[in-house]
mmCIF file of C-alpha atoms in Angstrom:
data_model
loop_
_atom_site.group_PDB
_atom_site.id
_atom_site.type_symbol
_atom_site.label_atom_id
_atom_site.label_comp_id
_atom_site.label_asym_id
_atom_site.label_seq_id
_atom_site.Cartn_x
_atom_site.Cartn_y
_atom_site.Cartn_z
ATOM 1 C CA UNK A 10 13.540 26.901 -0.642
ATOM 2 C CA UNK A 11 12.843 28.163 -4.152
ATOM 3 C CA UNK A 12 13.677 24.741 -5.602
ATOM 4 C CA UNK A 13 11.136 23.012 -3.370
ATOM 5 C CA UNK A 14 8.505 25.706 -3.930
ATOM 6 C CA UNK A 15 8.877 25.303 -7.688
ATOM 7 C CA UNK A 16 9.164 21.523 -7.873
ATOM 8 C CA UNK A 17 6.387 20.237 -5.610
ATOM 9 C CA UNK A 18 3.373 22.153 -7.040
ATOM 10 C CA UNK A 19 4.519 21.548 -10.622
ATOM 11 C CA UNK A 20 5.042 17.835 -9.969
ATOM 12 C CA UNK A 21 1.579 17.518 -8.418
ATOM 13 C CA UNK A 22 0.040 19.446 -11.306
ATOM 14 C CA UNK A 23 1.814 17.170 -13.800
ATOM 15 C CA UNK A 24 0.482 14.066 -12.046
ATOM 16 C CA UNK A 25 -3.044 15.505 -12.014
ATOM 17 C CA UNK A 26 -2.732 16.154 -15.754
ATOM 18 C CA UNK A 27 -1.185 12.798 -16.708
ATOM 19 C CA UNK A 28 -3.541 10.702 -14.554
ATOM 20 C CA UNK A 29 -6.947 12.462 -14.540
ATOM 21 C CA UNK A 30 -8.774 9.368 -13.234
ATOM 22 C CA UNK A 31 -6.095 8.329 -10.722
ATOM 23 C CA UNK A 32 -5.088 11.671 -9.208
ATOM 24 C CA UNK A 33 -5.515 10.504 -5.641
ATOM 25 C CA UNK A 34 -3.332 7.427 -5.987
ATOM 26 C CA UNK A 35 -0.548 9.096 -7.965
ATOM 27 C CA UNK A 36 -0.336 12.319 -5.931
ATOM 28 C CA UNK A 37 -0.395 10.261 -2.719
ATOM 29 C CA UNK A 38 2.438 8.075 -3.995
ATOM 30 C CA UNK A 39 4.424 11.214 -4.762
ATOM 31 C CA UNK A 40 3.704 12.571 -1.270
ATOM 32 C CA UNK A 41 4.833 9.283 0.282
ATOM 33 C CA UNK A 42 8.074 9.439 -1.690
ATOM 34 C CA UNK A 43 8.800 12.933 -0.352
ATOM 35 C CA UNK A 44 8.099 11.772 3.215
ATOM 36 C CA UNK A 45 10.420 8.784 2.797
ATOM 37 C CA UNK A 46 13.146 11.024 1.391
ATOM 38 C CA UNK A 47 12.844 13.481 4.261
ATOM 39 C CA UNK A 48 12.912 10.590 6.724
ATOM 40 C CA UNK A 49 16.017 8.969 5.242
ATOM 41 C CA UNK A 50 18.004 12.206 4.916
ATOM 42 C CA UNK A 51 18.864 12.731 8.631
ATOM 43 C CA UNK A 52 19.989 9.109 8.998
ATOM 44 C CA UNK A 53 22.085 9.322 5.851
ATOM 45 C CA UNK A 54 23.630 12.618 6.954
ATOM 46 C CA UNK A 55 24.393 11.249 10.401
ATOM 47 C CA UNK A 56 25.993 8.141 8.921
ATOM 48 C CA UNK A 57 28.225 10.241 6.645
ATOM 49 C CA UNK A 58 29.253 12.500 9.543
ATOM 50 C CA UNK A 59 30.040 9.483 11.703
ATOM 51 C CA UNK A 60 31.967 7.720 8.944
ATOM 52 C CA UNK A 61 33.983 10.831 7.978
ATOM 53 C CA UNK A 62 34.549 12.097 11.545
ATOM 54 C CA UNK A 63 32.252 15.132 11.275
ATOM 55 C CA UNK A 64 33.345 16.230 7.824
ATOM 56 C CA UNK A 65 30.482 18.498 6.746
ATOM 57 C CA UNK A 66 32.083 19.004 3.336
ATOM 58 C CA UNK A 67 31.344 15.354 2.555
ATOM 59 C CA UNK A 68 27.730 15.750 3.706
ATOM 60 C CA UNK A 69 27.064 18.606 1.315
ATOM 61 C CA UNK A 70 28.991 16.899 -1.470
ATOM 62 C CA UNK A 71 26.603 13.974 -1.008
ATOM 63 C CA UNK A 72 23.639 16.366 -1.063
ATOM 64 C CA UNK A 73 24.931 17.908 -4.285
ATOM 65 C CA UNK A 74 25.509 14.466 -5.790
ATOM 66 C CA UNK A 75 21.958 13.336 -5.027
ATOM 67 C CA UNK A 76 20.607 16.608 -6.398
ATOM 68 C CA UNK A 77 22.558 16.159 -9.628
ATOM 69 C CA UNK A 78 21.390 12.558 -9.966
ATOM 70 C CA UNK A 79 17.794 13.730 -9.444
ATOM 71 C CA UNK A 80 18.229 16.343 -12.172
ATOM 72 C CA UNK A 81 19.573 13.762 -14.633
ATOM 73 C CA UNK A 82 16.766 11.312 -13.833
ATOM 74 C CA UNK A 83 14.226 14.105 -14.219
ATOM 75 C CA UNK A 84 15.590 15.060 -17.635
ATOM 76 C CA UNK A 85 15.457 11.443 -18.792
ATOM 77 C CA UNK A 86 11.933 10.864 -17.490
ATOM 78 C CA UNK A 87 10.647 14.136 -18.924
ATOM 79 C CA UNK A 88 11.604 12.905 -22.385
ATOM 80 C CA UNK A 89 9.979 9.511 -21.828
ATOM 81 C CA UNK A 90 6.645 10.543 -20.306
ATOM 82 C CA UNK A 91 6.122 13.844 -22.109
ATOM 83 C CA UNK A 92 3.103 14.016 -24.400
ATOM 84 C CA UNK A 93 3.397 14.889 -28.084
ATOM 85 C CA UNK A 94 3.243 18.593 -27.375
ATOM 86 C CA UNK A 95 6.213 18.338 -25.028
ATOM 87 C CA UNK A 96 8.131 15.951 -27.258
ATOM 88 C CA UNK A 97 7.760 18.248 -30.287
ATOM 89 C CA UNK A 98 7.909 21.775 -28.894
ATOM 90 C CA UNK A 99 9.096 23.251 -32.211
ATOM 91 C CA UNK A 100 6.243 21.819 -34.279
ATOM 92 C CA UNK A 101 3.350 22.549 -31.959
ATOM 93 C CA UNK A 102 1.256 25.671 -32.594
ATOM 94 C CA UNK A 103 1.874 28.672 -30.464
ATOM 95 C CA UNK A 104 -0.734 29.272 -27.813
ATOM 96 C CA UNK A 105 -2.121 32.640 -26.951
ATOM 97 C CA UNK A 106 -0.618 33.785 -23.697
ATOM 98 C CA UNK A 107 -2.964 35.238 -21.139
ATOM 99 C CA UNK A 108 -2.101 36.962 -17.938
ATOM 100 C CA UNK A 109 1.274 37.969 -16.646
ATOM 101 C CA UNK A 110 3.470 35.316 -15.042
ATOM 102 C CA UNK A 111 0.464 33.023 -14.609
ATOM 103 C CA UNK A 112 -1.503 35.571 -12.584
ATOM 104 C CA UNK A 113 -4.702 34.741 -14.463
ATOM 105 C CA UNK A 114 -4.510 31.144 -13.291
ATOM 106 C CA UNK A 115 -3.962 32.276 -9.717
ATOM 107 C CA UNK A 116 -6.970 34.616 -9.929
ATOM 108 C CA UNK A 117 -9.100 31.725 -11.160
ATOM 109 C CA UNK A 118 -8.044 29.702 -8.131
ATOM 110 C CA UNK A 119 -8.811 32.514 -5.687
ATOM 111 C CA UNK A 120 -12.284 32.939 -7.181
ATOM 112 C CA UNK A 121 -13.034 29.234 -6.775
ATOM 113 C CA UNK A 122 -14.410 28.842 -3.260
ATOM 114 C CA UNK A 123 -14.283 25.038 -3.465
ATOM 115 C CA UNK A 124 -10.526 25.055 -4.092
ATOM 116 C CA UNK A 125 -10.097 27.513 -1.221
ATOM 117 C CA UNK A 126 -12.099 25.289 1.150
ATOM 118 C CA UNK A 127 -10.165 22.165 0.136
ATOM 119 C CA UNK A 128 -6.861 24.003 0.618
ATOM 120 C CA UNK A 129 -7.884 25.350 4.029
ATOM 121 C CA UNK A 130 -8.895 21.829 5.038
ATOM 122 C CA UNK A 131 -5.434 20.461 4.305
ATOM 123 C CA UNK A 132 -3.872 23.527 5.942
ATOM 124 C CA UNK A 133 -5.842 22.751 9.120
ATOM 125 C CA UNK A 134 -4.581 19.165 9.116
ATOM 126 C CA UNK A 135 -1.016 20.370 8.569
ATOM 127 C CA UNK A 136 -1.483 22.920 11.376
ATOM 128 C CA UNK A 137 -2.425 20.112 13.742
ATOM 129 C CA UNK A 138 0.322 17.800 12.496
ATOM 130 C CA UNK A 139 2.982 20.480 12.925
ATOM 131 C CA UNK A 140 1.854 21.141 16.494
ATOM 132 C CA UNK A 141 1.519 17.453 17.380
ATOM 133 C CA UNK A 142 4.968 16.705 15.986
ATOM 134 C CA UNK A 143 6.360 19.399 18.272
ATOM 135 C CA UNK A 144 4.441 18.849 21.538
ATOM 136 C CA UNK A 145 3.488 15.165 21.562
ATOM 137 C CA UNK A 146 7.042 14.129 22.410
ATOM 138 C CA UNK A 147 7.003 16.487 25.392
ATOM 139 C CA UNK A 148 3.759 14.955 26.619
ATOM 140 C CA UNK A 149 5.124 11.425 26.275
ATOM 141 C CA UNK A 150 8.296 12.379 28.137
ATOM 142 C CA UNK A 151 7.072 14.760 30.848
ATOM 143 C CA UNK A 152 3.494 13.642 31.531
ATOM 144 C CA UNK A 153 3.356 9.985 30.501
ATOM 145 C CA UNK A 154 7.018 9.560 31.571
ATOM 146 C CA UNK A 155 7.639 6.815 29.041
ATOM 147 C CA UNK A 156 11.008 5.289 28.255
ATOM 148 C CA UNK A 157 12.759 6.954 25.280
ATOM 149 C CA UNK A 158 12.575 3.698 23.320
ATOM 150 C CA UNK A 159 8.787 3.602 23.760
ATOM 151 C CA UNK A 160 8.534 7.248 22.721
ATOM 152 C CA UNK A 161 10.495 6.382 19.608
ATOM 153 C CA UNK A 162 8.073 3.563 18.786
ATOM 154 C CA UNK A 163 5.021 5.800 19.198
ATOM 155 C CA UNK A 164 6.420 8.639 17.090
ATOM 156 C CA UNK A 165 8.081 6.324 14.584
ATOM 157 C CA UNK A 166 4.828 4.480 13.953
ATOM 158 C CA UNK A 167 3.416 7.588 12.269
ATOM 159 C CA UNK A 168 6.512 8.013 10.108
ATOM 160 C CA UNK A 169 6.186 4.411 8.946
ATOM 161 C CA UNK A 170 2.398 4.300 8.643
ATOM 162 C CA UNK A 171 1.749 7.530 6.731
ATOM 163 C CA UNK A 172 3.854 6.869 3.603
ATOM 164 C CA UNK A 173 2.659 3.248 3.422
ATOM 165 C CA UNK A 174 -1.042 4.044 3.791
ATOM 166 C CA UNK A 175 -1.071 7.174 1.598
ATOM 167 C CA UNK A 176 -1.228 5.496 -1.842
ATOM 168 C CA UNK A 177 -3.973 3.113 -0.701
ATOM 169 C CA UNK A 178 -6.025 5.991 0.688
ATOM 170 C CA UNK A 179 -5.492 7.902 -2.545
ATOM 171 C CA UNK A 180 -6.688 4.930 -4.588
ATOM 172 C CA UNK A 181 -9.709 4.623 -2.290
ATOM 173 C CA UNK A 182 -10.596 8.274 -2.860
ATOM 174 C CA UNK A 183 -10.354 7.712 -6.634
ATOM 175 C CA UNK A 184 -13.006 4.994 -6.317
ATOM 176 C CA UNK A 185 -15.444 6.358 -3.729
ATOM 177 C CA UNK A 186 -14.885 10.109 -4.040
ATOM 178 C CA UNK A 187 -12.974 12.659 -1.983
ATOM 179 C CA UNK A 188 -15.577 13.659 0.597
ATOM 180 C CA UNK A 189 -15.776 10.437 2.613
ATOM 181 C CA UNK A 190 -11.989 10.004 3.138
ATOM 182 C CA UNK A 191 -11.568 13.672 4.042
ATOM 183 C CA UNK A 192 -14.470 13.713 6.496
ATOM 184 C CA UNK A 193 -13.458 10.357 7.959
ATOM 185 C CA UNK A 194 -9.839 11.443 8.315
ATOM 186 C CA UNK A 195 -10.786 14.682 10.046
ATOM 187 C CA UNK A 196 -13.092 12.847 12.456
ATOM 188 C CA UNK A 197 -10.500 10.166 13.273
ATOM 189 C CA UNK A 198 -7.769 12.743 13.766
ATOM 190 C CA UNK A 199 -9.928 14.963 15.959
ATOM 191 C CA UNK A 200 -11.141 12.082 18.140
ATOM 192 C CA UNK A 201 -7.623 10.728 18.637
ATOM 193 C CA UNK A 202 -6.304 14.128 19.719
ATOM 194 C CA UNK A 203 -9.129 14.631 22.205
ATOM 195 C CA UNK A 204 -8.257 11.249 23.746
ATOM 196 C CA UNK A 205 -4.565 11.999 24.364
ATOM 197 C CA UNK A 206 -4.890 13.820 27.734
ATOM 198 C CA UNK A 207 -6.978 10.977 29.160
ATOM 199 C CA UNK A 208 -4.220 8.349 29.144
ATOM 200 C CA UNK A 209 -0.560 7.967 29.985
ATOM 201 C CA UNK A 210 -0.223 4.280 29.091
ATOM 202 C CA UNK A 211 1.961 3.076 26.234
ATOM 203 C CA UNK A 212 -0.505 0.919 24.283
ATOM 204 C CA UNK A 213 -3.412 3.411 24.304
ATOM 205 C CA UNK A 214 -1.021 6.163 23.208
ATOM 206 C CA UNK A 215 0.364 3.896 20.481
ATOM 207 C CA UNK A 216 -3.164 3.230 19.206
ATOM 208 C CA UNK A 217 -3.897 6.964 19.307
ATOM 209 C CA UNK A 218 -0.771 7.627 17.266
ATOM 210 C CA UNK A 219 -1.788 4.991 14.699
ATOM 211 C CA UNK A 220 -5.353 6.319 14.443
ATOM 212 C CA UNK A 221 -4.127 9.878 13.972
ATOM 213 C CA UNK A 222 -1.648 8.748 11.318
ATOM 214 C CA UNK A 223 -4.438 6.938 9.483
ATOM 215 C CA UNK A 224 -6.716 9.984 9.633
ATOM 216 C CA UNK A 225 -3.899 12.281 8.532
ATOM 217 C CA UNK A 226 -3.182 10.025 5.542
ATOM 218 C CA UNK A 227 -6.845 9.987 4.546
ATOM 219 C CA UNK A 228 -6.934 13.778 4.343
ATOM 220 C CA UNK A 229 -3.582 14.521 2.714
ATOM 221 C CA UNK A 230 -4.158 11.801 0.105
ATOM 222 C CA UNK A 231 -7.579 13.177 -0.877
ATOM 223 C CA UNK A 232 -7.393 16.970 -0.499
ATOM 224 C CA UNK A 233 -4.761 17.578 -3.239
ATOM 225 C CA UNK A 234 -6.677 15.260 -5.577
ATOM 226 C CA UNK A 235 -9.864 17.200 -4.788
ATOM 227 C CA UNK A 236 -8.084 20.432 -5.696
ATOM 228 C CA UNK A 237 -7.045 18.783 -8.970
ATOM 229 C CA UNK A 238 -10.653 17.748 -9.610
ATOM 230 C CA UNK A 239 -11.933 21.266 -8.996
ATOM 231 C CA UNK A 240 -9.320 23.147 -11.026
ATOM 232 C CA UNK A 241 -9.365 23.637 -14.764
ATOM 233 C CA UNK A 242 -6.556 21.945 -16.646
ATOM 234 C CA UNK A 243 -4.978 25.332 -17.363
ATOM 235 C CA UNK A 244 -4.997 26.195 -13.650
ATOM 236 C CA UNK A 245 -3.525 22.954 -12.253
ATOM 237 C CA UNK A 246 -0.194 24.606 -11.494
ATOM 238 C CA UNK A 247 -1.733 27.648 -9.820
ATOM 239 C CA UNK A 248 -4.113 25.464 -7.802
ATOM 240 C CA UNK A 249 -1.349 23.186 -6.546
ATOM 241 C CA UNK A 250 0.855 26.192 -5.831
ATOM 242 C CA UNK A 251 -1.885 27.813 -3.769
ATOM 243 C CA UNK A 252 -2.438 24.536 -1.910
ATOM 244 C CA UNK A 253 1.281 24.212 -1.144
ATOM 245 C CA UNK A 254 1.459 27.807 0.103
ATOM 246 C CA UNK A 255 -1.491 27.642 2.475
ATOM 247 C CA UNK A 256 -0.432 24.138 3.576
ATOM 248 C CA UNK A 257 3.031 25.378 4.586
ATOM 249 C CA UNK A 258 1.506 28.345 6.408
ATOM 250 C CA UNK A 259 -0.685 25.969 8.392
ATOM 251 C CA UNK A 260 2.167 23.660 9.358
ATOM 252 C CA UNK A 261 4.334 26.625 10.367
ATOM 253 C CA UNK A 262 1.575 28.235 12.434
ATOM 254 C CA UNK A 263 0.690 25.065 14.357
ATOM 255 C CA UNK A 264 3.566 25.034 16.867
ATOM 256 C CA UNK A 265 3.421 28.825 17.309
ATOM 257 C CA UNK A 266 -0.241 29.177 18.272
ATOM 258 C CA UNK A 267 -0.316 25.895 20.175
ATOM 259 C CA UNK A 268 2.660 27.144 22.170
ATOM 260 C CA UNK A 269 0.631 30.142 23.349
ATOM 261 C CA UNK A 270 -2.219 27.830 24.327
ATOM 262 C CA UNK A 271 0.241 25.570 26.141
ATOM 263 C CA UNK A 272 1.412 28.431 28.345
ATOM 264 C CA UNK A 273 -2.113 29.124 29.606
ATOM 265 C CA UNK A 274 -3.856 25.750 29.513
ATOM 266 C CA UNK A 275 -1.104 23.114 29.477
ATOM 267 C CA UNK A 276 -1.106 19.914 27.469
ATOM 268 C CA UNK A 277 -4.804 19.235 28.061
ATOM 269 C CA UNK A 278 -5.876 22.553 26.589
ATOM 270 C CA UNK A 279 -3.412 22.249 23.733
ATOM 271 C CA UNK A 280 -4.586 18.834 22.570
ATOM 272 C CA UNK A 281 -8.212 19.852 23.077
ATOM 273 C CA UNK A 282 -7.661 22.880 20.831
ATOM 274 C CA UNK A 283 -6.054 20.722 18.136
ATOM 275 C CA UNK A 284 -8.880 18.195 18.277
ATOM 276 C CA UNK A 285 -11.433 21.010 18.161
ATOM 277 C CA UNK A 286 -9.776 22.419 15.040
ATOM 278 C CA UNK A 287 -10.154 19.127 13.177
ATOM 279 C CA UNK A 288 -13.691 18.517 14.415
ATOM 280 C CA UNK A 289 -14.715 22.065 13.511
ATOM 281 C CA UNK A 290 -13.189 21.814 10.042
ATOM 282 C CA UNK A 291 -14.882 18.426 9.612
ATOM 283 C CA UNK A 292 -18.309 19.942 10.303
ATOM 284 C CA UNK A 293 -17.718 23.014 8.127
ATOM 285 C CA UNK A 294 -16.288 20.988 5.243
ATOM 286 C CA UNK A 295 -19.235 18.580 5.371
ATOM 287 C CA UNK A 296 -21.784 21.405 5.384
ATOM 288 C CA UNK A 297 -20.057 23.183 2.505
ATOM 289 C CA UNK A 298 -19.844 20.064 0.342
ATOM 290 C CA UNK A 299 -23.519 19.274 1.003
ATOM 291 C CA UNK A 300 -24.471 22.807 -0.024
ATOM 292 C CA UNK A 301 -22.386 22.558 -3.187
ATOM 293 C CA UNK A 302 -23.998 19.222 -4.043
ATOM 294 C CA UNK A 303 -27.425 20.779 -3.510
ATOM 295 C CA UNK A 304 -26.584 23.700 -5.796
ATOM 296 C CA UNK A 305 -25.246 21.278 -8.416
ATOM 297 C CA UNK A 306 -28.403 19.134 -8.316
ATOM 298 C CA UNK A 307 -30.614 22.229 -8.527
ATOM 299 C CA UNK A 308 -28.672 23.514 -11.525
ATOM 300 C CA UNK A 309 -28.965 20.126 -13.234
ATOM 301 C CA UNK A 310 -32.755 20.116 -12.759
ATOM 302 C CA UNK A 311 -33.022 23.660 -14.158
ATOM 303 C CA UNK A 312 -30.950 22.684 -17.186
ATOM 304 C CA UNK A 313 -33.203 19.679 -17.804
ATOM 305 C CA UNK A 314 -36.305 21.867 -17.600
#
């Protein structure tokens, strides 16, 4: 847990620093790689257990081996892609340290309402994704009564689509800005969720799954890059750490609160609530970004005067 909490925000911050004009593409590629790794791991573990007749020692030896290989690769790459300051740590001038354990950077992030809004937006999408991942299978099995193979196709389509589309959506956000992909992704995701209770047929549900996966990719490929755009270079790590924290809280809370809604209102109420969350966040995010653009234009005019 600590390893993941340390690695992911720092890696995203490093990408935002190394590629200031291509944050969306590079962070999205990194996100896709993590999704692919998480997707392969259960299959690899199951294959090892099957091949070794349920020898868990071999599974964790394999995990340790991959972890060690990752460490070695990381050490090699850090020497190759490090800038001059990292390559010559002895010769570089000492910088004045501010804050305690990076608390100053975290305070800067908390004071930046735009970073908070962008983080909450991704947290909302993760909230919905966590709930959908948990309850959509139940709907397909109990309400739509689809064959397990068809359920696998519908759910698997998202797992395949998201990591493939992510880098392209990130590159798109680098070219046209972050607002349009985020707003479009929220709208697509919300509309697809609201449509779920109205069909039990395979092909409409497959299309819904694809549309939601596309919308989800549009948001998660643009929101971290937006946070990188809004944060100062010195606060990249704190900003990405805050994003990761609130994102995980959202994904954890999704199944819990949706479960309570499920008890009272069933699948229809649950999917309606998830769609309403995305639509509501879409409206609020759009209003906030328009207000911020208005303030920015007004400030520019005052400076010119």
